[in-house]
Amino acid sequence: MTDIAQPARRTVMCASAALGSAALLTACGDGHSEAQVPQASPVPSPTGEGQAVIDLAELEVGARATVQAKHPTGAEIPVLLFRPDEKSVLAYSSVCTHQGCVVTTKSTKDDFFCACHGSRFQPSDGTVTNGPAIAPLARYATKIKDDKVIVFVTDSK
């Protein structure tokens, strides 16, 4: 009979765990991603029927607001507004691009915030400043007419 020592069960389990962890870490790489971060979509041109959503005087330069607008389906939806300067107002869908939760202006920062998973969006162009969302907010066309903010709500993609 031979006197070959059998490895203990604990030794086999530890070795398996160590090899599995090493393989997993190798597969993960250095954390650098080649994936492109989506850029903001261009501001759409006003088409169709616009709707007055707020008096311009109620939205100071640099301010953000949430207003209600009518979607093409007839449903009332929240729309995010940002006034970057005296002559323009930007409008965005309030649907988070991560999992469809509602994005609001209720934030400790000067941004748009999704409370479901913590995504944050830049008011100046709708891009993501903090994930898990990676796509920017959908944009709506706007114009200022007779001291009112007019928003052209379309189906956001």
PDB file of N, CA, C and O in Angstrom, residues 62-128:
ATOM      1  N   GLY A  62     -31.107  80.459 -14.291  1.00  0.00           N
ATOM      2  CA  GLY A  62     -30.415  79.480 -13.461  1.00  0.00           C
ATOM      3  C   GLY A  62     -31.349  78.559 -12.696  1.00  0.00           C
ATOM      4  O   GLY A  62     -30.900  77.616 -12.052  1.00  0.00           O
ATOM      5  N   ALA A  63     -32.652  78.813 -12.759  1.00  0.00           N
ATOM      6  CA  ALA A  63     -33.617  78.019 -11.996  1.00  0.00           C
ATOM      7  C   ALA A  63     -34.087  76.786 -12.768  1.00  0.00           C
ATOM      8  O   ALA A  63     -34.053  76.741 -13.996  1.00  0.00           O
ATOM      9  N   ARG A  64     -34.537  75.819 -11.977  1.00  0.00           N
ATOM     10  CA  ARG A  64     -35.132  74.591 -12.507  1.00  0.00           C
ATOM     11  C   ARG A  64     -36.564  74.517 -12.018  1.00  0.00           C
ATOM     12  O   ARG A  64     -36.885  75.044 -10.951  1.00  0.00           O
ATOM     13  N   ALA A  65     -37.430  73.860 -12.781  1.00  0.00           N
ATOM     14  CA  ALA A  65     -38.821  73.709 -12.361  1.00  0.00           C
ATOM     15  C   ALA A  65     -39.401  72.445 -12.989  1.00  0.00           C
ATOM     16  O   ALA A  65     -38.914  71.963 -14.009  1.00  0.00           O
ATOM     17  N   THR A  66     -40.441  71.938 -12.340  1.00  0.00           N
ATOM     18  CA  THR A  66     -41.223  70.846 -12.914  1.00  0.00           C
ATOM     19  C   THR A  66     -42.606  71.409 -13.185  1.00  0.00           C
ATOM     20  O   THR A  66     -43.210  72.025 -12.305  1.00  0.00           O
ATOM     21  N   VAL A  67     -43.087  71.214 -14.405  1.00  0.00           N
ATOM     22  CA  VAL A  67     -44.412  71.681 -14.800  1.00  0.00           C
ATOM     23  C   VAL A  67     -45.196  70.524 -15.395  1.00  0.00           C
ATOM     24  O   VAL A  67     -44.613  69.494 -15.766  1.00  0.00           O
ATOM     25  N   GLN A  68     -46.500  70.676 -15.492  1.00  0.00           N
ATOM     26  CA  GLN A  68     -47.343  69.669 -16.114  1.00  0.00           C
ATOM     27  C   GLN A  68     -47.622  70.074 -17.559  1.00  0.00           C
ATOM     28  O   GLN A  68     -47.853  71.248 -17.849  1.00  0.00           O
ATOM     29  N   ALA A  69     -47.591  69.095 -18.441  1.00  0.00           N
ATOM     30  CA  ALA A  69     -47.898  69.320 -19.852  1.00  0.00           C
ATOM     31  C   ALA A  69     -48.712  68.140 -20.361  1.00  0.00           C
ATOM     32  O   ALA A  69     -48.716  67.066 -19.756  1.00  0.00           O
ATOM     33  N   LYS A  70     -49.366  68.343 -21.483  1.00  0.00           N
ATOM     34  CA  LYS A  70     -50.176  67.283 -22.062  1.00  0.00           C
ATOM     35  C   LYS A  70     -49.334  66.520 -23.093  1.00  0.00           C
ATOM     36  O   LYS A  70     -48.781  67.104 -24.016  1.00  0.00           O
ATOM     37  N   HIS A  71     -49.233  65.221 -22.899  1.00  0.00           N
ATOM     38  CA  HIS A  71     -48.539  64.323 -23.824  1.00  0.00           C
ATOM     39  C   HIS A  71     -49.425  64.106 -25.042  1.00  0.00           C
ATOM     40  O   HIS A  71     -50.647  64.231 -24.942  1.00  0.00           O
ATOM     41  N   PRO A  72     -48.869  63.748 -26.201  1.00  0.00           N
ATOM     42  CA  PRO A  72     -49.707  63.468 -27.376  1.00  0.00           C
ATOM     43  C   PRO A  72     -50.793  62.405 -27.138  1.00  0.00           C
ATOM     44  O   PRO A  72     -51.813  62.403 -27.823  1.00  0.00           O
ATOM     45  N   THR A  73     -50.594  61.546 -26.138  1.00  0.00           N
ATOM     46  CA  THR A  73     -51.614  60.535 -25.822  1.00  0.00           C
ATOM     47  C   THR A  73     -52.783  61.138 -25.054  1.00  0.00           C
ATOM     48  O   THR A  73     -53.796  60.473 -24.842  1.00  0.00           O
ATOM     49  N   GLY A  74     -52.633  62.391 -24.596  1.00  0.00           N
ATOM     50  CA  GLY A  74     -53.672  63.044 -23.813  1.00  0.00           C
ATOM     51  C   GLY A  74     -53.395  63.042 -22.319  1.00  0.00           C
ATOM     52  O   GLY A  74     -54.069  63.724 -21.558  1.00  0.00           O
ATOM     53  N   ALA A  75     -52.419  62.271 -21.884  1.00  0.00           N
ATOM     54  CA  ALA A  75     -52.089  62.189 -20.460  1.00  0.00           C
ATOM     55  C   ALA A  75     -51.307  63.426 -20.012  1.00  0.00           C
ATOM     56  O   ALA A  75     -50.512  63.980 -20.775  1.00  0.00           O
ATOM     57  N   GLU A  76     -51.548  63.852 -18.776  1.00  0.00           N
ATOM     58  CA  GLU A  76     -50.755  64.922 -18.171  1.00  0.00           C
ATOM     59  C   GLU A  76     -49.440  64.313 -17.689  1.00  0.00           C
ATOM     60  O   GLU A  76     -49.442  63.284 -16.995  1.00  0.00           O
ATOM     61  N   ILE A  77     -48.330  64.934 -18.051  1.00  0.00           N
ATOM     62  CA  ILE A  77     -47.009  64.421 -17.657  1.00  0.00           C
ATOM     63  C   ILE A  77     -46.165  65.550 -17.068  1.00  0.00           C
ATOM     64  O   ILE A  77     -46.327  66.706 -17.437  1.00  0.00           O
ATOM     65  N   PRO A  78     -45.253  65.211 -16.148  1.00  0.00           N
ATOM     66  CA  PRO A  78     -44.318  66.225 -15.663  1.00  0.00           C
ATOM     67  C   PRO A  78     -43.204  66.461 -16.685  1.00  0.00           C
ATOM     68  O   PRO A  78     -42.719  65.527 -17.318  1.00  0.00           O
ATOM     69  N   VAL A  79     -42.837  67.732 -16.844  1.00  0.00           N
ATOM     70  CA  VAL A  79     -41.757  68.135 -17.743  1.00  0.00           C
ATOM     71  C   VAL A  79     -40.769  68.951 -16.921  1.00  0.00           C
ATOM     72  O   VAL A  79     -41.166  69.808 -16.127  1.00  0.00           O
ATOM     73  N   LEU A  80     -39.488  68.687 -17.108  1.00  0.00           N
ATOM     74  CA  LEU A  80     -38.433  69.405 -16.397  1.00  0.00           C
ATOM     75  C   LEU A  80     -37.997  70.616 -17.212  1.00  0.00           C
ATOM     76  O   LEU A  80     -37.776  70.491 -18.426  1.00  0.00           O
ATOM     77  N   LEU A  81     -37.873  71.768 -16.556  1.00  0.00           N
ATOM     78  CA  LEU A  81     -37.426  72.988 -17.219  1.00  0.00           C
ATOM     79  C   LEU A  81     -36.153  73.509 -16.576  1.00  0.00           C
ATOM     80  O   LEU A  81     -35.951  73.361 -15.375  1.00  0.00           O
ATOM     81  N   PHE A  82     -35.323  74.161 -17.388  1.00  0.00           N
ATOM     82  CA  PHE A  82     -34.128  74.843 -16.899  1.00  0.00           C
ATOM     83  C   PHE A  82     -33.950  76.103 -17.734  1.00  0.00           C
ATOM     84  O   PHE A  82     -34.027  76.065 -18.967  1.00  0.00           O
ATOM     85  N   ARG A  83     -33.712  77.213 -17.060  1.00  0.00           N
ATOM     86  CA  ARG A  83     -33.496  78.489 -17.755  1.00  0.00           C
ATOM     87  C   ARG A  83     -32.028  78.884 -17.630  1.00  0.00           C
ATOM     88  O   ARG A  83     -31.598  79.432 -16.625  1.00  0.00           O
ATOM     89  N   PRO A  84     -31.231  78.606 -18.666  1.00  0.00           N
ATOM     90  CA  PRO A  84     -29.797  78.901 -18.597  1.00  0.00           C
ATOM     91  C   PRO A  84     -29.462  80.380 -18.747  1.00  0.00           C
ATOM     92  O   PRO A  84     -28.417  80.829 -18.273  1.00  0.00           O
ATOM     93  N   ASP A  85     -30.333  81.151 -19.441  1.00  0.00           N
ATOM     94  CA  ASP A  85     -30.057  82.567 -19.657  1.00  0.00           C
ATOM     95  C   ASP A  85     -31.373  83.313 -19.887  1.00  0.00           C
ATOM     96  O   ASP A  85     -32.438  82.715 -19.831  1.00  0.00           O
ATOM     97  N   GLU A  86     -31.283  84.606 -20.161  1.00  0.00           N
ATOM     98  CA  GLU A  86     -32.470  85.447 -20.338  1.00  0.00           C
ATOM     99  C   GLU A  86     -33.316  85.053 -21.552  1.00  0.00           C
ATOM    100  O   GLU A  86     -34.514  85.271 -21.564  1.00  0.00           O
ATOM    101  N   LYS A  87     -32.687  84.489 -22.572  1.00  0.00           N
ATOM    102  CA  LYS A  87     -33.372  84.278 -23.837  1.00  0.00           C
ATOM    103  C   LYS A  87     -33.795  82.841 -24.133  1.00  0.00           C
ATOM    104  O   LYS A  87     -34.357  82.577 -25.191  1.00  0.00           O
ATOM    105  N   SER A  88     -33.524  81.894 -23.229  1.00  0.00           N
ATOM    106  CA  SER A  88     -33.874  80.509 -23.543  1.00  0.00           C
ATOM    107  C   SER A  88     -34.302  79.718 -22.313  1.00  0.00           C
ATOM    108  O   SER A  88     -33.925  80.037 -21.188  1.00  0.00           O
ATOM    109  N   VAL A  89     -35.098  78.699 -22.578  1.00  0.00           N
ATOM    110  CA  VAL A  89     -35.521  77.729 -21.570  1.00  0.00           C
ATOM    111  C   VAL A  89     -35.383  76.356 -22.214  1.00  0.00           C
ATOM    112  O   VAL A  89     -35.757  76.166 -23.374  1.00  0.00           O
ATOM    113  N   LEU A  90     -34.838  75.417 -21.474  1.00  0.00           N
ATOM    114  CA  LEU A  90     -34.668  74.053 -21.963  1.00  0.00           C
ATOM    115  C   LEU A  90     -35.691  73.150 -21.280  1.00  0.00           C
ATOM    116  O   LEU A  90     -36.010  73.349 -20.112  1.00  0.00           O
ATOM    117  N   ALA A  91     -36.179  72.144 -22.006  1.00  0.00           N
ATOM    118  CA  ALA A  91     -37.195  71.235 -21.455  1.00  0.00           C
ATOM    119  C   ALA A  91     -36.779  69.791 -21.708  1.00  0.00           C
ATOM    120  O   ALA A  91     -36.217  69.462 -22.757  1.00  0.00           O
ATOM    121  N   TYR A  92     -37.084  68.940 -20.712  1.00  0.00           N
ATOM    122  CA  TYR A  92     -36.699  67.528 -20.771  1.00  0.00           C
ATOM    123  C   TYR A  92     -37.831  66.641 -20.290  1.00  0.00           C
ATOM    124  O   TYR A  92     -38.645  67.030 -19.446  1.00  0.00           O
ATOM    125  N   SER A  93     -37.813  65.420 -20.756  1.00  0.00           N
ATOM    126  CA  SER A  93     -38.710  64.393 -20.228  1.00  0.00           C
ATOM    127  C   SER A  93     -38.300  64.126 -18.788  1.00  0.00           C
ATOM    128  O   SER A  93     -37.121  64.143 -18.456  1.00  0.00           O
ATOM    129  N   SER A  94     -39.276  63.848 -17.948  1.00  0.00           N
ATOM    130  CA  SER A  94     -38.965  63.527 -16.549  1.00  0.00           C
ATOM    131  C   SER A  94     -38.821  62.030 -16.333  1.00  0.00           C
ATOM    132  O   SER A  94     -38.749  61.572 -15.198  1.00  0.00           O
ATOM    133  N   VAL A  95     -38.734  61.260 -17.415  1.00  0.00           N
ATOM    134  CA  VAL A  95     -38.596  59.809 -17.313  1.00  0.00           C
ATOM    135  C   VAL A  95     -37.112  59.452 -17.266  1.00  0.00           C
ATOM    136  O   VAL A  95     -36.371  59.713 -18.224  1.00  0.00           O
ATOM    137  N   CYS A  96     -36.684  58.844 -16.162  1.00  0.00           N
ATOM    138  CA  CYS A  96     -35.279  58.449 -16.017  1.00  0.00           C
ATOM    139  C   CYS A  96     -34.932  57.401 -17.059  1.00  0.00           C
ATOM    140  O   CYS A  96     -35.697  56.462 -17.305  1.00  0.00           O
ATOM    141  N   THR A  97     -33.771  57.552 -17.645  1.00  0.00           N
ATOM    142  CA  THR A  97     -33.325  56.628 -18.684  1.00  0.00           C
ATOM    143  C   THR A  97     -32.781  55.322 -18.122  1.00  0.00           C
ATOM    144  O   THR A  97     -32.430  54.426 -18.885  1.00  0.00           O
ATOM    145  N   HIS A  98     -32.732  55.187 -16.808  1.00  0.00           N
ATOM    146  CA  HIS A  98     -32.279  53.941 -16.196  1.00  0.00           C
ATOM    147  C   HIS A  98     -33.405  52.921 -16.140  1.00  0.00           C
ATOM    148  O   HIS A  98     -33.337  51.878 -16.775  1.00  0.00           O
ATOM    149  N   GLN A  99     -34.464  53.227 -15.380  1.00  0.00           N
ATOM    150  CA  GLN A  99     -35.569  52.278 -15.266  1.00  0.00           C
ATOM    151  C   GLN A  99     -36.936  52.943 -15.295  1.00  0.00           C
ATOM    152  O   GLN A  99     -37.919  52.375 -14.831  1.00  0.00           O
ATOM    153  N   GLY A 100     -37.004  54.160 -15.831  1.00  0.00           N
ATOM    154  CA  GLY A 100     -38.286  54.797 -16.044  1.00  0.00           C
ATOM    155  C   GLY A 100     -38.917  55.476 -14.844  1.00  0.00           C
ATOM    156  O   GLY A 100     -40.088  55.846 -14.889  1.00  0.00           O
ATOM    157  N   CYS A 101     -38.187  55.669 -13.771  1.00  0.00           N
ATOM    158  CA  CYS A 101     -38.723  56.391 -12.612  1.00  0.00           C
ATOM    159  C   CYS A 101     -38.847  57.873 -12.953  1.00  0.00           C
ATOM    160  O   CYS A 101     -38.329  58.339 -13.958  1.00  0.00           O
ATOM    161  N   VAL A 102     -39.516  58.625 -12.088  1.00  0.00           N
ATOM    162  CA  VAL A 102     -39.696  60.057 -12.316  1.00  0.00           C
ATOM    163  C   VAL A 102     -38.487  60.830 -11.785  1.00  0.00           C
ATOM    164  O   VAL A 102     -38.088  60.672 -10.636  1.00  0.00           O
ATOM    165  N   VAL A 103     -37.929  61.674 -12.640  1.00  0.00           N
ATOM    166  CA  VAL A 103     -36.816  62.552 -12.297  1.00  0.00           C
ATOM    167  C   VAL A 103     -37.412  63.883 -11.847  1.00  0.00           C
ATOM    168  O   VAL A 103     -38.379  64.361 -12.431  1.00  0.00           O
ATOM    169  N   THR A 104     -36.834  64.478 -10.809  1.00  0.00           N
ATOM    170  CA  THR A 104     -37.374  65.732 -10.274  1.00  0.00           C
ATOM    171  C   THR A 104     -36.283  66.790 -10.120  1.00  0.00           C
ATOM    172  O   THR A 104     -35.094  66.510 -10.303  1.00  0.00           O
ATOM    173  N   THR A 105     -36.721  67.962  -9.725  1.00  0.00           N
ATOM    174  CA  THR A 105     -35.791  69.046  -9.409  1.00  0.00           C
ATOM    175  C   THR A 105     -35.465  69.051  -7.923  1.00  0.00           C
ATOM    176  O   THR A 105     -34.648  69.851  -7.477  1.00  0.00           O
ATOM    177  N   LYS A 106     -36.092  68.159  -7.162  1.00  0.00           N
ATOM    178  CA  LYS A 106     -35.842  68.078  -5.718  1.00  0.00           C
ATOM    179  C   LYS A 106     -34.503  67.399  -5.492  1.00  0.00           C
ATOM    180  O   LYS A 106     -34.387  66.183  -5.519  1.00  0.00           O
ATOM    181  N   SER A 107     -33.481  68.218  -5.301  1.00  0.00           N
ATOM    182  CA  SER A 107     -32.110  67.728  -5.217  1.00  0.00           C
ATOM    183  C   SER A 107     -31.316  68.629  -4.281  1.00  0.00           C
ATOM    184  O   SER A 107     -31.616  69.811  -4.132  1.00  0.00           O
ATOM    185  N   THR A 108     -30.287  68.055  -3.679  1.00  0.00           N
ATOM    186  CA  THR A 108     -29.383  68.840  -2.852  1.00  0.00           C
ATOM    187  C   THR A 108     -28.360  69.576  -3.709  1.00  0.00           C
ATOM    188  O   THR A 108     -27.576  70.365  -3.206  1.00  0.00           O
ATOM    189  N   LYS A 109     -28.372  69.306  -5.006  1.00  0.00           N
ATOM    190  CA  LYS A 109     -27.464  69.955  -5.948  1.00  0.00           C
ATOM    191  C   LYS A 109     -28.303  70.691  -6.991  1.00  0.00           C
ATOM    192  O   LYS A 109     -29.519  70.551  -7.039  1.00  0.00           O
ATOM    193  N   ASP A 110     -27.654  71.458  -7.852  1.00  0.00           N
ATOM    194  CA  ASP A 110     -28.359  72.158  -8.927  1.00  0.00           C
ATOM    195  C   ASP A 110     -28.463  71.252 -10.147  1.00  0.00           C
ATOM    196  O   ASP A 110     -27.881  71.521 -11.201  1.00  0.00           O
ATOM    197  N   ASP A 111     -29.201  70.153  -9.991  1.00  0.00           N
ATOM    198  CA  ASP A 111     -29.345  69.196 -11.083  1.00  0.00           C
ATOM    199  C   ASP A 111     -30.742  68.604 -11.064  1.00  0.00           C
ATOM    200  O   ASP A 111     -31.590  68.999 -10.284  1.00  0.00           O
ATOM    201  N   PHE A 112     -30.998  67.656 -11.949  1.00  0.00           N
ATOM    202  CA  PHE A 112     -32.222  66.866 -11.923  1.00  0.00           C
ATOM    203  C   PHE A 112     -31.855  65.537 -11.266  1.00  0.00           C
ATOM    204  O   PHE A 112     -30.786  64.981 -11.528  1.00  0.00           O
ATOM    205  N   PHE A 113     -32.747  65.008 -10.423  1.00  0.00           N
ATOM    206  CA  PHE A 113     -32.416  63.856  -9.586  1.00  0.00           C
ATOM    207  C   PHE A 113     -33.491  62.776  -9.682  1.00  0.00           C
ATOM    208  O   PHE A 113     -34.679  63.067  -9.630  1.00  0.00           O
ATOM    209  N   CYS A 114     -33.050  61.528  -9.791  1.00  0.00           N
ATOM    210  CA  CYS A 114     -33.949  60.384  -9.756  1.00  0.00           C
ATOM    211  C   CYS A 114     -33.745  59.685  -8.410  1.00  0.00           C
ATOM    212  O   CYS A 114     -32.686  59.113  -8.156  1.00  0.00           O
ATOM    213  N   ALA A 115     -34.766  59.737  -7.571  1.00  0.00           N
ATOM    214  CA  ALA A 115     -34.658  59.181  -6.221  1.00  0.00           C
ATOM    215  C   ALA A 115     -34.679  57.655  -6.204  1.00  0.00           C
ATOM    216  O   ALA A 115     -34.280  57.057  -5.214  1.00  0.00           O
ATOM    217  N   CYS A 116     -35.132  57.021  -7.283  1.00  0.00           N
ATOM    218  CA  CYS A 116     -35.199  55.552  -7.281  1.00  0.00           C
ATOM    219  C   CYS A 116     -33.817  54.911  -7.103  1.00  0.00           C
ATOM    220  O   CYS A 116     -33.653  54.021  -6.285  1.00  0.00           O
ATOM    221  N   HIS A 117     -32.836  55.344  -7.893  1.00  0.00           N
ATOM    222  CA  HIS A 117     -31.519  54.715  -7.850  1.00  0.00           C
ATOM    223  C   HIS A 117     -30.373  55.720  -7.802  1.00  0.00           C
ATOM    224  O   HIS A 117     -29.215  55.357  -7.956  1.00  0.00           O
ATOM    225  N   GLY A 118     -30.687  57.015  -7.649  1.00  0.00           N
ATOM    226  CA  GLY A 118     -29.642  58.012  -7.447  1.00  0.00           C
ATOM    227  C   GLY A 118     -29.043  58.634  -8.689  1.00  0.00           C
ATOM    228  O   GLY A 118     -28.036  59.335  -8.591  1.00  0.00           O
ATOM    229  N   SER A 119     -29.631  58.429  -9.853  1.00  0.00           N
ATOM    230  CA  SER A 119     -29.084  59.060 -11.057  1.00  0.00           C
ATOM    231  C   SER A 119     -29.269  60.561 -10.992  1.00  0.00           C
ATOM    232  O   SER A 119     -30.253  61.068 -10.454  1.00  0.00           O
ATOM    233  N   ARG A 120     -28.295  61.284 -11.554  1.00  0.00           N
ATOM    234  CA  ARG A 120     -28.338  62.745 -11.604  1.00  0.00           C
ATOM    235  C   ARG A 120     -28.076  63.187 -13.041  1.00  0.00           C
ATOM    236  O   ARG A 120     -27.271  62.568 -13.753  1.00  0.00           O
ATOM    237  N   PHE A 121     -28.747  64.276 -13.430  1.00  0.00           N
ATOM    238  CA  PHE A 121     -28.660  64.758 -14.804  1.00  0.00           C
ATOM    239  C   PHE A 121     -28.344  66.248 -14.817  1.00  0.00           C
ATOM    240  O   PHE A 121     -28.844  67.009 -13.999  1.00  0.00           O
ATOM    241  N   GLN A 122     -27.526  66.666 -15.781  1.00  0.00           N
ATOM    242  CA  GLN A 122     -27.112  68.052 -15.953  1.00  0.00           C
ATOM    243  C   GLN A 122     -28.260  68.857 -16.570  1.00  0.00           C
ATOM    244  O   GLN A 122     -28.738  68.508 -17.643  1.00  0.00           O
ATOM    245  N   PRO A 123     -28.725  69.923 -15.929  1.00  0.00           N
ATOM    246  CA  PRO A 123     -29.827  70.715 -16.489  1.00  0.00           C
ATOM    247  C   PRO A 123     -29.488  71.401 -17.815  1.00  0.00           C
ATOM    248  O   PRO A 123     -30.374  71.682 -18.602  1.00  0.00           O
ATOM    249  N   SER A 124     -28.222  71.679 -18.078  1.00  0.00           N
ATOM    250  CA  SER A 124     -27.845  72.402 -19.298  1.00  0.00           C
ATOM    251  C   SER A 124     -27.946  71.565 -20.566  1.00  0.00           C
ATOM    252  O   SER A 124     -28.068  72.118 -21.656  1.00  0.00           O
ATOM    253  N   ASP A 125     -27.918  70.232 -20.435  1.00  0.00           N
ATOM    254  CA  ASP A 125     -28.029  69.404 -21.643  1.00  0.00           C
ATOM    255  C   ASP A 125     -28.665  68.029 -21.398  1.00  0.00           C
ATOM    256  O   ASP A 125     -28.817  67.240 -22.325  1.00  0.00           O
ATOM    257  N   GLY A 126     -29.024  67.716 -20.166  1.00  0.00           N
ATOM    258  CA  GLY A 126     -29.696  66.447 -19.874  1.00  0.00           C
ATOM    259  C   GLY A 126     -28.781  65.249 -19.730  1.00  0.00           C
ATOM    260  O   GLY A 126     -29.253  64.134 -19.519  1.00  0.00           O
ATOM    261  N   THR A 127     -27.465  65.453 -19.818  1.00  0.00           N
ATOM    262  CA  THR A 127     -26.538  64.324 -19.719  1.00  0.00           C
ATOM    263  C   THR A 127     -26.436  63.829 -18.278  1.00  0.00           C
ATOM    264  O   THR A 127     -26.711  64.545 -17.330  1.00  0.00           O
ATOM    265  N   VAL A 128     -26.002  62.593 -18.145  1.00  0.00           N
ATOM    266  CA  VAL A 128     -25.865  61.952 -16.841  1.00  0.00           C
ATOM    267  C   VAL A 128     -24.592  62.437 -16.164  1.00  0.00           C
ATOM    268  O   VAL A 128     -23.517  62.431 -16.760  1.00  0.00           O
TER     269      VAL A 128
END
